[in-house]
Coordinates of C-alpha atoms in Angstrom, one line a residue:
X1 CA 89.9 101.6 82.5
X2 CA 87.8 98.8 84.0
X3 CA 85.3 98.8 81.2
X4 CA 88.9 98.1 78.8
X5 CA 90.0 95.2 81.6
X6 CA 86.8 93.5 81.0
X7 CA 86.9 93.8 76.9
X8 CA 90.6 92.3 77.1
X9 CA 89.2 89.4 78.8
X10 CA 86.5 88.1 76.4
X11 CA 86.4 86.9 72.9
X12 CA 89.1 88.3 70.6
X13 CA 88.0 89.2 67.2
X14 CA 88.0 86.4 64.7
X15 CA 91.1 88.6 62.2
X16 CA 93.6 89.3 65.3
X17 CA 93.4 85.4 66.1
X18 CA 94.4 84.5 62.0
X19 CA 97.2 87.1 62.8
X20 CA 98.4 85.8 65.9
X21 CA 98.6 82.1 64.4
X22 CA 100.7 83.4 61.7
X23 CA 102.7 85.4 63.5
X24 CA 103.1 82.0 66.1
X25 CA 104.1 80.2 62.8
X26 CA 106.7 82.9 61.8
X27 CA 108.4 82.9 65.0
X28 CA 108.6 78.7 65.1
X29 CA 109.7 79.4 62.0
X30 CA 112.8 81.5 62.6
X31 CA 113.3 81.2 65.6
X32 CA 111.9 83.8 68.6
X33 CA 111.6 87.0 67.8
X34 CA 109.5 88.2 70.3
X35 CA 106.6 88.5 68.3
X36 CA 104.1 86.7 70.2
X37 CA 100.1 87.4 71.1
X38 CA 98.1 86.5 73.9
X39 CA 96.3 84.0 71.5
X40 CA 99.1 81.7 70.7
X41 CA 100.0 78.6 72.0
X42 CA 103.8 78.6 71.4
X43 CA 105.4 75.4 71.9
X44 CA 107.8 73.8 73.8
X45 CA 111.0 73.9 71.4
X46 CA 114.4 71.8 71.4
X47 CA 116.0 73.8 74.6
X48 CA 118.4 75.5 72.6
X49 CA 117.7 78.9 70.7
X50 CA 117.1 82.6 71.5
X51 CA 114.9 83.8 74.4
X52 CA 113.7 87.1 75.2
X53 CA 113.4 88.3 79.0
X54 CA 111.7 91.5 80.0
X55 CA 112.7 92.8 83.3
X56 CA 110.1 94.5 84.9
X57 CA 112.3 97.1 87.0
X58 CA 114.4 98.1 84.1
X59 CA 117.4 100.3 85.3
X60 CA 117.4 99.5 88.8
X61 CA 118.2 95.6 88.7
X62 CA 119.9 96.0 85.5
X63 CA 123.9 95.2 86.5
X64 CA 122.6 91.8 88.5
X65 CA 120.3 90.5 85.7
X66 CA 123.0 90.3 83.2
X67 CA 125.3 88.7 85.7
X68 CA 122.7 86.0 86.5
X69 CA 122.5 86.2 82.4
X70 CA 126.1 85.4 81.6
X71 CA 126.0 82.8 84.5
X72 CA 123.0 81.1 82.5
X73 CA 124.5 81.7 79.2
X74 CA 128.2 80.0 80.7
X75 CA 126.1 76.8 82.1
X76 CA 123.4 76.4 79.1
X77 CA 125.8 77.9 76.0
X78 CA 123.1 76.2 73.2
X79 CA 120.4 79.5 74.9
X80 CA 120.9 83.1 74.7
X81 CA 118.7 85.6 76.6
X82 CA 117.9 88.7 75.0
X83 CA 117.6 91.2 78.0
X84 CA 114.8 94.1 77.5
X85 CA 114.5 96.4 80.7
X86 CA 111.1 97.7 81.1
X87 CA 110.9 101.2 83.6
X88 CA 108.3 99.4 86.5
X89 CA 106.0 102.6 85.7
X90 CA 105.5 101.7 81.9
X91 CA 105.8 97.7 82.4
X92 CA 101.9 97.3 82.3
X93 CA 101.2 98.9 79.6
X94 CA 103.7 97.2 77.7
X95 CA 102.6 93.8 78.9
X96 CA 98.6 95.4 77.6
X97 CA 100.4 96.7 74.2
X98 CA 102.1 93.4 73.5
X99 CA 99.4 91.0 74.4
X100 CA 96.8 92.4 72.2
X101 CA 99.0 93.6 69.0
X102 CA 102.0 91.1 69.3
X103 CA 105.6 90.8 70.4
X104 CA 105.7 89.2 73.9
X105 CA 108.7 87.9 75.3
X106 CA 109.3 84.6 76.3
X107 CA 109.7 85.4 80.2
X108 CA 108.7 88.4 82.2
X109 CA 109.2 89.7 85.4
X110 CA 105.4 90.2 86.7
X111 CA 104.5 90.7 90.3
X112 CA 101.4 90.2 92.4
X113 CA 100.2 93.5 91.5
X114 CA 99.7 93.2 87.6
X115 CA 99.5 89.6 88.0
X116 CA 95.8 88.8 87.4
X117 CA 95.2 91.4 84.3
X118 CA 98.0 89.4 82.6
X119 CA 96.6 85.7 83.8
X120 CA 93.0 86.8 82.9
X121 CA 93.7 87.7 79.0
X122 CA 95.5 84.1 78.8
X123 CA 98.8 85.3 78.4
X124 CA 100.5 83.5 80.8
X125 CA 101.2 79.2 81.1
X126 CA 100.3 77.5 84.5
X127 CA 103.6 76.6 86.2
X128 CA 101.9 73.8 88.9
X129 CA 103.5 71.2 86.9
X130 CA 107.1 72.2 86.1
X131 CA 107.4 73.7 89.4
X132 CA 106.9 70.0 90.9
X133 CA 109.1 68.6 88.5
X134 CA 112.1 71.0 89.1
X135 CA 114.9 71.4 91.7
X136 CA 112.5 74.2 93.0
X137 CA 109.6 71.8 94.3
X138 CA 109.9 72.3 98.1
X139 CA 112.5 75.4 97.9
X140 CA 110.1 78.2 97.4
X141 CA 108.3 80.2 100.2
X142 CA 104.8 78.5 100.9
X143 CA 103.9 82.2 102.0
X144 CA 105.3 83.7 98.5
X145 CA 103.4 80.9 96.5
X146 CA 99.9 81.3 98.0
X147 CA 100.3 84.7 97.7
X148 CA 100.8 84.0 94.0
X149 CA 98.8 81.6 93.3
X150 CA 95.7 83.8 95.0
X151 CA 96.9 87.2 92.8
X152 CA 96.4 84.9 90.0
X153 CA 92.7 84.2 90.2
X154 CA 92.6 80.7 89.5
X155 CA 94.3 79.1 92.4
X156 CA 97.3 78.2 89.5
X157 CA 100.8 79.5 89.5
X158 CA 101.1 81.7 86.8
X159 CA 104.5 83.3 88.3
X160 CA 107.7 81.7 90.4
X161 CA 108.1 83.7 93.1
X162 CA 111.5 85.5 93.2
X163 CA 111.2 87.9 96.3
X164 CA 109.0 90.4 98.6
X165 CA 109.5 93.3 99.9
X166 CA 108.1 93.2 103.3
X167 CA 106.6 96.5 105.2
X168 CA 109.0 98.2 107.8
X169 CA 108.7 100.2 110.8
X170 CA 111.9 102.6 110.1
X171 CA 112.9 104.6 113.7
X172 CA 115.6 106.7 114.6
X173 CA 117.4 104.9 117.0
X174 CA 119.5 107.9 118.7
X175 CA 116.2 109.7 118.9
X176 CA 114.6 106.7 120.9
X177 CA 117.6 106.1 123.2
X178 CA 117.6 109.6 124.4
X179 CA 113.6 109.7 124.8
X180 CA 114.4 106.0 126.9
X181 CA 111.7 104.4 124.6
X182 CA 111.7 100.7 123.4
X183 CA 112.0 99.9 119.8
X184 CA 108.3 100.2 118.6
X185 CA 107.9 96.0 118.0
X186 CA 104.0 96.8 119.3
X187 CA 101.5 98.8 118.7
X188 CA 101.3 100.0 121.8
X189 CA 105.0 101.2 121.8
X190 CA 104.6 102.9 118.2
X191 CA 101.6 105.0 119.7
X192 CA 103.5 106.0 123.1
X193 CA 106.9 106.4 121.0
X194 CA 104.9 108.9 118.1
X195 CA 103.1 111.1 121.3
X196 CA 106.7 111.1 123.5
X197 CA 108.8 112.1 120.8
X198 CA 106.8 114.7 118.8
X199 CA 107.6 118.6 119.7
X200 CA 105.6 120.5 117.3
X201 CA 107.3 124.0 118.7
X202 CA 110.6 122.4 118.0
X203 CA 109.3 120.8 114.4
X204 CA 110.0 117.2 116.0
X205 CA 107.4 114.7 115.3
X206 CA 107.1 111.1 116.0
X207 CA 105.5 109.8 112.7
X208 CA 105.3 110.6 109.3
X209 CA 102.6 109.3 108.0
X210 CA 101.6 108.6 104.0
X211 CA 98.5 110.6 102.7
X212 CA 99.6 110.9 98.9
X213 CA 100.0 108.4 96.6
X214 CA 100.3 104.7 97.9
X215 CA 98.4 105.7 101.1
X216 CA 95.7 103.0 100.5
X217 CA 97.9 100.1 100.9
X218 CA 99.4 101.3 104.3
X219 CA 96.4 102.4 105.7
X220 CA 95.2 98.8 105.4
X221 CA 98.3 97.5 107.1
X222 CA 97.7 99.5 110.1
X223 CA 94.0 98.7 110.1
X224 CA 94.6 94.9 109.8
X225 CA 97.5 95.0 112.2
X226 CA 96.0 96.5 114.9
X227 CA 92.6 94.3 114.1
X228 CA 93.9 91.4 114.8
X229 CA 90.9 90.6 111.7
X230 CA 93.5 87.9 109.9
X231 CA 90.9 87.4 106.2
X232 CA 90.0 90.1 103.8
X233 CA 86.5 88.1 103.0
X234 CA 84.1 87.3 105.3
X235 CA 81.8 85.1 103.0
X236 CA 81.5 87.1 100.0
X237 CA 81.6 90.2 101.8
X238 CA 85.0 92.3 102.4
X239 CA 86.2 93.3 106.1
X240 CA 87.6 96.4 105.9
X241 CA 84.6 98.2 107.3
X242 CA 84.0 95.9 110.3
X243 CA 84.2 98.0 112.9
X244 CA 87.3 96.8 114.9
X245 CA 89.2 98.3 111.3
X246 CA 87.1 101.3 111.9
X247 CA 88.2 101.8 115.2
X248 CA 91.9 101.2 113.7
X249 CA 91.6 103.6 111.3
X250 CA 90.7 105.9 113.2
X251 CA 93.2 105.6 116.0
X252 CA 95.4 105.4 112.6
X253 CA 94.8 108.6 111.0
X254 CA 94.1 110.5 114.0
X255 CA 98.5 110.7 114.0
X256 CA 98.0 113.1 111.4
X257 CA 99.4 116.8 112.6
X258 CA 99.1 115.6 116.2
X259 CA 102.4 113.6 116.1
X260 CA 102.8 114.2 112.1
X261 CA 103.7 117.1 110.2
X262 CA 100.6 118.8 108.0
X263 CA 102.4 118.1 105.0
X264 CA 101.8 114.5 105.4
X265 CA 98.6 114.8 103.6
X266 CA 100.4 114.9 100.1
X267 CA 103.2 112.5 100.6
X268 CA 104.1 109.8 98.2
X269 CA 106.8 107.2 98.6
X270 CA 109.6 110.1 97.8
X271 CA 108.4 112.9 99.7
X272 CA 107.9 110.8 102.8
X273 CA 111.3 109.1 102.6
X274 CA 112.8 112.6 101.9
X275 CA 111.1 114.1 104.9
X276 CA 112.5 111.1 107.1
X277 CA 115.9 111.4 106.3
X278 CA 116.2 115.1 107.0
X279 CA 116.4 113.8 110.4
X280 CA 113.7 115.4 112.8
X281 CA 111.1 112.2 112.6
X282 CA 110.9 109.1 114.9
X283 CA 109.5 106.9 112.5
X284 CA 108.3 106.1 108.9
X285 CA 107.0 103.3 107.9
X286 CA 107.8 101.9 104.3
X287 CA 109.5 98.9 103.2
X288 CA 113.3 97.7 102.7
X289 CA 113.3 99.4 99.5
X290 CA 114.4 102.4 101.0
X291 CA 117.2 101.1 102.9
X292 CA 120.0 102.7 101.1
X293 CA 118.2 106.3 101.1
X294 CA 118.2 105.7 104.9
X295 CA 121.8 104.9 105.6
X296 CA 123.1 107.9 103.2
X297 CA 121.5 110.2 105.0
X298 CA 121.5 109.0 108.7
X299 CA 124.7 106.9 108.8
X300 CA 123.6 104.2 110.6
X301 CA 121.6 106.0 113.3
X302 CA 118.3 104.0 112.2
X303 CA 116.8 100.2 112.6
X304 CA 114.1 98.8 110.7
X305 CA 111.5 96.5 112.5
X306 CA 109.0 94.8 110.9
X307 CA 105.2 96.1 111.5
X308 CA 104.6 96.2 114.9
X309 CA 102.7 93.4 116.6
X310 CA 99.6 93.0 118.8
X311 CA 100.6 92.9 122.4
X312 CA 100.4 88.9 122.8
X313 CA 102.7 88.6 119.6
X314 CA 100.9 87.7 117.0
X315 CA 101.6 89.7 113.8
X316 CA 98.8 90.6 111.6
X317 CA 100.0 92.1 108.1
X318 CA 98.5 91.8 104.5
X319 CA 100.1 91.0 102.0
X320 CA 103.2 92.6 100.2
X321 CA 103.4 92.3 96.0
X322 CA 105.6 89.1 95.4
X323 CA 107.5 89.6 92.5
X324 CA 108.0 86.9 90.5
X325 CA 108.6 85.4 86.4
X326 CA 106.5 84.1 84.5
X327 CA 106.7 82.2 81.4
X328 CA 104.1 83.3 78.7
X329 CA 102.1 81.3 76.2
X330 CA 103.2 82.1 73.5
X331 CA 106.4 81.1 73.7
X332 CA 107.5 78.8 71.2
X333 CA 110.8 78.2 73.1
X334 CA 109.5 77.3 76.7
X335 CA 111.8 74.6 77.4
X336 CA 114.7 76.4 77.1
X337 CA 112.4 79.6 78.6
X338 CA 111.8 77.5 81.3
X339 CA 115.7 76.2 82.5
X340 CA 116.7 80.0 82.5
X341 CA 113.4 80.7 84.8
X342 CA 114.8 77.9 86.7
X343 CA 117.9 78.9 86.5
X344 CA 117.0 82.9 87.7
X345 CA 115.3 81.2 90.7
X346 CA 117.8 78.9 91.9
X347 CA 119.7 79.1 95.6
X348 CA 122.7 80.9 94.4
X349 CA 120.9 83.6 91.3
X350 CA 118.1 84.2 93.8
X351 CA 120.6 85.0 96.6
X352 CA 122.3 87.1 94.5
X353 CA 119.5 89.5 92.6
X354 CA 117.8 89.9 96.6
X355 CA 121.2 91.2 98.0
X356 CA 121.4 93.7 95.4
X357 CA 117.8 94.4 95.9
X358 CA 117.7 94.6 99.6
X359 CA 114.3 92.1 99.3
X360 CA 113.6 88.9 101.2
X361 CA 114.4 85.5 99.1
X362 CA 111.7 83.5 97.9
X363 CA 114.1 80.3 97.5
X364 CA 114.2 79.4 101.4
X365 CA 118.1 78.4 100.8
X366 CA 118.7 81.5 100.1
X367 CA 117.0 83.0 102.8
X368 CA 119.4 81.2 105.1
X369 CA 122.2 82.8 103.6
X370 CA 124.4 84.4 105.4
X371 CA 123.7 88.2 104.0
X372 CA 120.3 87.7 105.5
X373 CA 121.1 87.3 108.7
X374 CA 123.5 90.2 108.8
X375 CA 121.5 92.5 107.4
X376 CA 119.1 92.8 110.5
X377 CA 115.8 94.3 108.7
X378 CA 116.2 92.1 106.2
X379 CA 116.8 89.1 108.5
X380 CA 114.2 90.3 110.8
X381 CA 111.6 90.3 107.7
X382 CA 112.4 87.0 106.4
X383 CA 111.7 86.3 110.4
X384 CA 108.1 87.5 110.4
X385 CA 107.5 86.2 107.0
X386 CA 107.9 82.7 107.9
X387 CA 107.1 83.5 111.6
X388 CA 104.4 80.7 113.1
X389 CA 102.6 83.7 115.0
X390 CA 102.7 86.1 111.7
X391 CA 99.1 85.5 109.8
X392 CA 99.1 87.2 106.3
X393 CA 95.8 89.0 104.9
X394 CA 95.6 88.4 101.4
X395 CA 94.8 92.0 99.4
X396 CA 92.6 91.0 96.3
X397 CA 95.3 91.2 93.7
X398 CA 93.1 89.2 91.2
X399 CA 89.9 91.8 90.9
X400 CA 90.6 93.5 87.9
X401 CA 90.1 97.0 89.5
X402 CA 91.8 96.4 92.7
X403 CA 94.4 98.9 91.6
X404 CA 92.0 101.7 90.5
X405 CA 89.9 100.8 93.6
X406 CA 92.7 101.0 95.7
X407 CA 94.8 103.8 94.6
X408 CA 92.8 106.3 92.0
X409 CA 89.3 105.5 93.0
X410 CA 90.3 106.7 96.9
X411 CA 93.4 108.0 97.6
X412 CA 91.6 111.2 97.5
X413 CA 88.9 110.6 100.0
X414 CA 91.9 108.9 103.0
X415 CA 93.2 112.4 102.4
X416 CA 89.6 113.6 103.2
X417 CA 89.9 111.4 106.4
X418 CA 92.9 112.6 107.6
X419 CA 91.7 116.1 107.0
X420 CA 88.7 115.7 109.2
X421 CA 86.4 116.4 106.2
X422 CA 85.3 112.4 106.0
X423 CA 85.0 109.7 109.0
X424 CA 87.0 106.6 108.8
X425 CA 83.7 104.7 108.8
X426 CA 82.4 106.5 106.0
X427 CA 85.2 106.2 103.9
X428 CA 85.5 102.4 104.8
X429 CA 81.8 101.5 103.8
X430 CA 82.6 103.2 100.7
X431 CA 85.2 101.5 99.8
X432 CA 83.8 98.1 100.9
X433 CA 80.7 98.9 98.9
X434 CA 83.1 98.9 95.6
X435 CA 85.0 95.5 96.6
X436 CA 82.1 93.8 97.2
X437 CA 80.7 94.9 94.2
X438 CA 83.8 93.9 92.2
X439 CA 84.0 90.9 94.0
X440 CA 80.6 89.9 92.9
X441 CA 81.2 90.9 89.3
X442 CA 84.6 88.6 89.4
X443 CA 82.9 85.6 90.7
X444 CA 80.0 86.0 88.3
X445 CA 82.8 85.9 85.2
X446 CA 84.8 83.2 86.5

């Protein structure tokens, strides 16, 4: 896979570029037809025409995407969107497929995650400008844009920010109140409330903690939030092995069938969720995604917090994968492309898709709305999100094989920590040793 990442970045062959100029003709031609390559330039267009809009959570968001599209369609009638859903588990490749052979949209929904393997084959247009010249200069989330505009690579905006979906510290609050524990808002009161409430006789345990797939990413949220260690780069060297993370880490994954049960080790997202909700765990941490699983099963007798902080308040966290729309290159229809990303990201569209979605907004009116603050983790998220003592560690998105380094690469060997078989500083100098490495080869390419 990274050898493949690196090709797609250099010098296309001299025949697909003749194909993707005639294709770029065809569809200025008659009009957009989707049939665009990471080569073209596209073209700015008279506003009007057809547009096609890939949605990069097909199925899930699909009901409030085409209410925000007949709402467009109503105010703009001269532009119609042509809505593709995409499942989120096949979106990259379809993004890969389309920008080498042909038949990009006009808009796409592309997060932080996937962000930088789109940016780096050209595929995307810089949105620095328009932003500043839209009714969105000044309404987005500073926190959301940096996080964007560092995913990206190039310090440019190659995606709007539409939302986040912040980490949260789920705990059962009927649990708590009869243990007489304090909501776990520190570390210190996540550790004593995981030791007071586990009864491994009784199969009670305080934590559940994540040792499948998607461990990597909440490991380094409770490294970096109990750290206090606020930048992922010290120089041109990463931080995850300095010690005070290895003393983190270890504290971290020395939960594991103490106050967690042994079947921890192969949790994914689902798994752990399910394992939650059957109602003998204190807390799980995942993020407001799973919000709905939570209240069918427990019926309110839950809260969601976000990570705990140090005990002097400050919040350390890294970052979360913004999701966001981008506008690609090839588009020969990006002024009209543009109005509808406008449009999508506006107070009342963006207010609208995060309720559905449970997510924080990444228009700040939105965020004030008044579903926010009555929906107490998402309220509570926007809180720390924008909070003056919350300082945000931002995960290298951009490398090209951050997400093999941080998910294929060694999920395995955290499972190897947990199971005693591999220290946490071992495994940490490992996995530095590949981000510096990659983080030399990036800088050396760009």
């Amino acid at each position: 896979m990274k050898s493949s990442i690196r090709n797609r970045t250099g010098r296309r062959a001299a025949p697909a570029a003749v194909l993707a100029s005639v294709l770029a003709l065809a569809a200025a031609a008659c009009g957009d037809n989707g049939s665009g390559s990471a080569g073209d330039k596209g073209g700015e267009g008279s506003g009007k025409g057809t547009i096609t809009f890939w949605d990069n959570n097909g199925g899930v968001r699909t009901d409030v995407w085409k209410q925000i599209i007949a709402d467009f369609e109503k105010k703009y009638p001269d532009i119609e969107v042509k809505y593709v859903g995409v499942p989120a588990a096949g979106v990259q490749s379809k993004y890969d497929t389309a920008i080498q052979g042909g038949g990009l949209p006009d808009v796409g929904g592309i997060g932080t995650a996937m962000l930088a393997e789109v940016a780096a084959q050209g595929a995307l247009e810089p949105l620095d400008d328009r932003i500043s010249g839209s009714s969105l200069d000044g309404r987005l989330n500073a926190t959301f844009l940096e996080s964007v505009k560092a995913a990206g690579g190039t310090g440019r905006t190659y995606t709007v920010p539409t939302s986040a979906n912040n980490g949260t510290l789920w705990y059962r609050t009927d649990l708590f109140a009869a243990a007489r524990l304090d909501p776990p808002t520190t570390w210190t009161k996540f550790y004593a409330a995981a030791g007071k409430l586990t009864d491994r006789g009784r199969n009670r345990f305080g934590y559940t903690i994540r040792g499948g797939e998607g461990s990597i990413a909440q490991a380094l949220d409770a490294m970096y939030g109990q750290s206090g260690i606020t930048s992922f780069w010290k120089g041109d060297r990463t931080t995850v092995n300095d010690p005070r993370n290895v003393a983190a880490l270890e504290k971290y994954a020395g939960l594991y069938k103490k106050d967690t049960p042994s079947a921890d080790v192969n949790n994914d997202f689902t798994k752990m969720v399910a394992q939650w909700d059957s109602g003998t765990i204190g807390m799980l941490s995942h993020n407001l995604g799973s919000y709905a699983d939570h209240e069918k099963a427990l019926k309110g007798r839950f809260k969601g917090v976000p990570n705990p902080t140090l005990d002097d308040g400050t919040r350390v966290q890294v970052s979360n994968p913004v999701d966001g729309l981008a506008l690609f290159r090839s588009s020969a229809h990006k002024a009209a492309a543009w109005k509808f990303i406008e449009f999508a990201a506006s107070h009342e569209s963006n207010s609208r898709w995060n309720r559905v979605a449970g997510q924080v907004p990444a228009n700040t009116e939105a965020a004030r709305d008044a579903w926010v603050r009555a929906s107490e983790p998402t309220k509570l998220a926007a809180e720390a999100l924008n909070g003056a003592d919350t300082k945000v560690v931002q995960l290298p998105y951009y490398l090209p094989d951050w997400n093999t380094l941080s998910k294929a690469d060694n999920e395995p060997n955290f499972q190897k920590v947990l199971l005693g078989r591999l220290s946490a500083k071992e495994f940490l100098d490992t996995l530095a040793d590949q981000l510096d490495k990659a983080q030399a080869d990036w800088k050396k390419n760009h």
